[in-house]
Short mmCIF file of C-alpha atoms in Angstrom, two decimals:
data_model
loop_
_atom_site.label_atom_id
_atom_site.label_comp_id
_atom_site.label_asym_id
_atom_site.label_seq_id
_atom_site.Cartn_x
_atom_site.Cartn_y
_atom_site.Cartn_z
CA MET A 27 47.79 24.53 42.18
CA ALA A 28 50.14 22.68 39.84
CA PHE A 29 50.89 23.68 36.29
CA ILE A 30 50.31 20.99 33.70
CA GLU A 31 52.84 21.08 30.91
CA PRO A 32 51.97 19.82 27.43
CA PRO A 33 53.32 16.35 26.63
CA THR A 34 56.53 16.18 24.63
CA CYS A 35 57.61 13.86 21.83
CA ALA A 36 59.96 11.10 23.02
CA LEU A 37 62.01 11.32 19.81
CA CYS A 38 62.51 15.07 19.31
CA GLY A 39 61.37 16.69 22.57
CA ALA A 40 58.87 19.05 20.90
CA ASP A 41 55.55 19.90 22.53
CA ILE A 42 52.62 17.93 21.13
CA ARG A 43 48.85 17.75 21.61
CA ILE A 44 47.26 14.34 21.96
CA TYR A 45 43.59 14.02 20.98
CA PRO A 46 41.14 11.15 20.59
CA THR A 47 39.87 10.44 17.08
CA VAL A 48 36.37 9.51 15.98
CA TYR A 49 37.47 5.90 15.44
CA ASP A 50 38.72 5.10 18.98
CA ARG A 51 42.39 5.89 18.43
CA TRP A 52 44.63 8.71 19.64
CA VAL A 53 46.76 11.00 17.48
CA SER A 54 49.70 13.28 18.28
CA LEU A 55 49.24 16.68 16.68
CA ALA A 56 51.50 19.68 16.31
CA VAL A 57 50.90 22.64 18.60
CA ALA A 58 50.66 25.21 15.78
CA GLU A 59 48.28 25.23 12.84
CA LEU A 60 49.65 25.57 9.31
CA PRO A 61 48.11 26.50 5.94
CA ALA A 62 46.75 23.46 4.09
CA LYS A 63 49.12 24.06 1.16
CA ALA A 64 52.10 23.42 3.48
CA VAL A 65 50.76 20.12 4.84
CA PRO A 66 50.56 16.90 2.75
CA GLU A 67 47.06 15.41 2.56
CA ARG A 68 47.74 12.42 4.82
CA PHE A 69 48.87 14.66 7.69
CA ARG A 70 45.92 17.10 7.72
CA TRP A 71 43.67 17.10 10.78
CA ARG A 72 40.92 19.32 12.10
CA LEU A 73 39.76 19.66 15.71
CA VAL A 74 35.99 19.35 16.18
CA LYS A 75 34.24 20.51 19.34
CA ILE A 76 31.52 18.18 20.61
CA GLN A 77 28.54 19.88 22.27
CA THR A 78 25.40 18.55 23.87
CA PRO A 79 22.26 19.02 21.74
CA TRP A 80 20.61 21.44 24.18
CA SER A 81 23.59 23.37 25.52
CA PRO A 82 26.41 25.46 24.01
CA VAL A 83 28.90 23.93 26.47
CA VAL A 84 31.75 22.02 24.80
CA ILE A 85 32.07 18.59 26.40
CA ASP A 86 34.92 17.16 24.30
CA VAL A 87 37.26 17.83 21.40
CA VAL A 88 38.11 15.14 18.85
CA ALA A 89 40.54 15.06 15.93
CA VAL A 90 39.11 14.36 12.49
CA ARG A 91 41.27 13.60 9.47
CA ILE A 92 40.46 15.86 6.53
CA ARG A 93 39.34 13.72 3.59
CA GLY A 94 36.95 13.99 0.71
CA ILE A 95 36.75 17.76 0.33
CA ASP A 96 40.16 19.41 0.21
CA PRO A 97 40.55 22.61 2.23
CA LEU A 98 41.46 25.85 0.51
CA PRO A 99 45.25 26.36 0.23
CA GLY A 100 45.26 29.12 2.85
CA GLU A 101 42.88 27.40 5.28
CA LEU A 102 44.52 26.47 8.57
CA VAL A 103 44.79 22.78 9.45
CA VAL A 104 46.45 20.97 12.32
CA PRO A 105 49.34 18.84 11.06
CA ALA A 106 50.15 15.48 12.59
CA HIS A 107 53.31 15.72 14.67
CA GLN A 108 54.77 12.85 12.64
CA MET A 109 55.19 15.25 9.71
CA LEU A 110 57.22 17.76 11.75
CA CYS A 111 59.16 15.37 14.01
CA ALA A 112 62.92 15.75 13.65
CA GLY A 113 63.49 12.42 15.40
CA GLN A 114 61.43 10.39 12.90
CA GLY A 115 64.12 10.56 10.20
CA ALA A 116 66.93 9.87 12.66
CA GLU A 117 65.24 6.69 13.93
CA ARG A 118 64.73 5.12 10.50
CA PRO A 119 67.39 2.61 9.45
CA PRO A 120 69.08 3.29 6.11
CA VAL A 121 67.79 1.41 3.08
CA LYS A 122 70.04 -1.58 2.42
CA GLY A 123 72.17 -1.25 -0.67
CA VAL A 124 71.76 2.51 -1.12
CA LEU A 125 75.02 3.42 0.62
CA ASP A 126 76.90 0.56 -1.02
CA SER A 127 76.13 1.84 -4.52
CA ASP A 128 77.19 5.37 -3.55
CA ILE A 129 80.54 4.16 -2.21
CA SER A 130 81.37 1.92 -5.16
CA GLY A 131 80.87 4.87 -7.47
#
């Protein structure tokens, strides 16, 4: 029996969870849930278990973006890994002209 490790982010090396969405895409989510007040709206996701109509057996889990009705501030949501990724900021090129104005004083 082999152990299956969770996938890791190529930029920061953190563990991530990859789930299908309801619109035929895949999303990388953080491993831990956070309170909704700590997660900006565009990064809030919820995991929904899909069951067959006549059985309580879960056949799949999909990620659904939280929109429309905001969760309570203390309600747990699953943040997108993009929000927590330390490598995202390091990979972005600096905005042209910003450093020049700081140097010239």
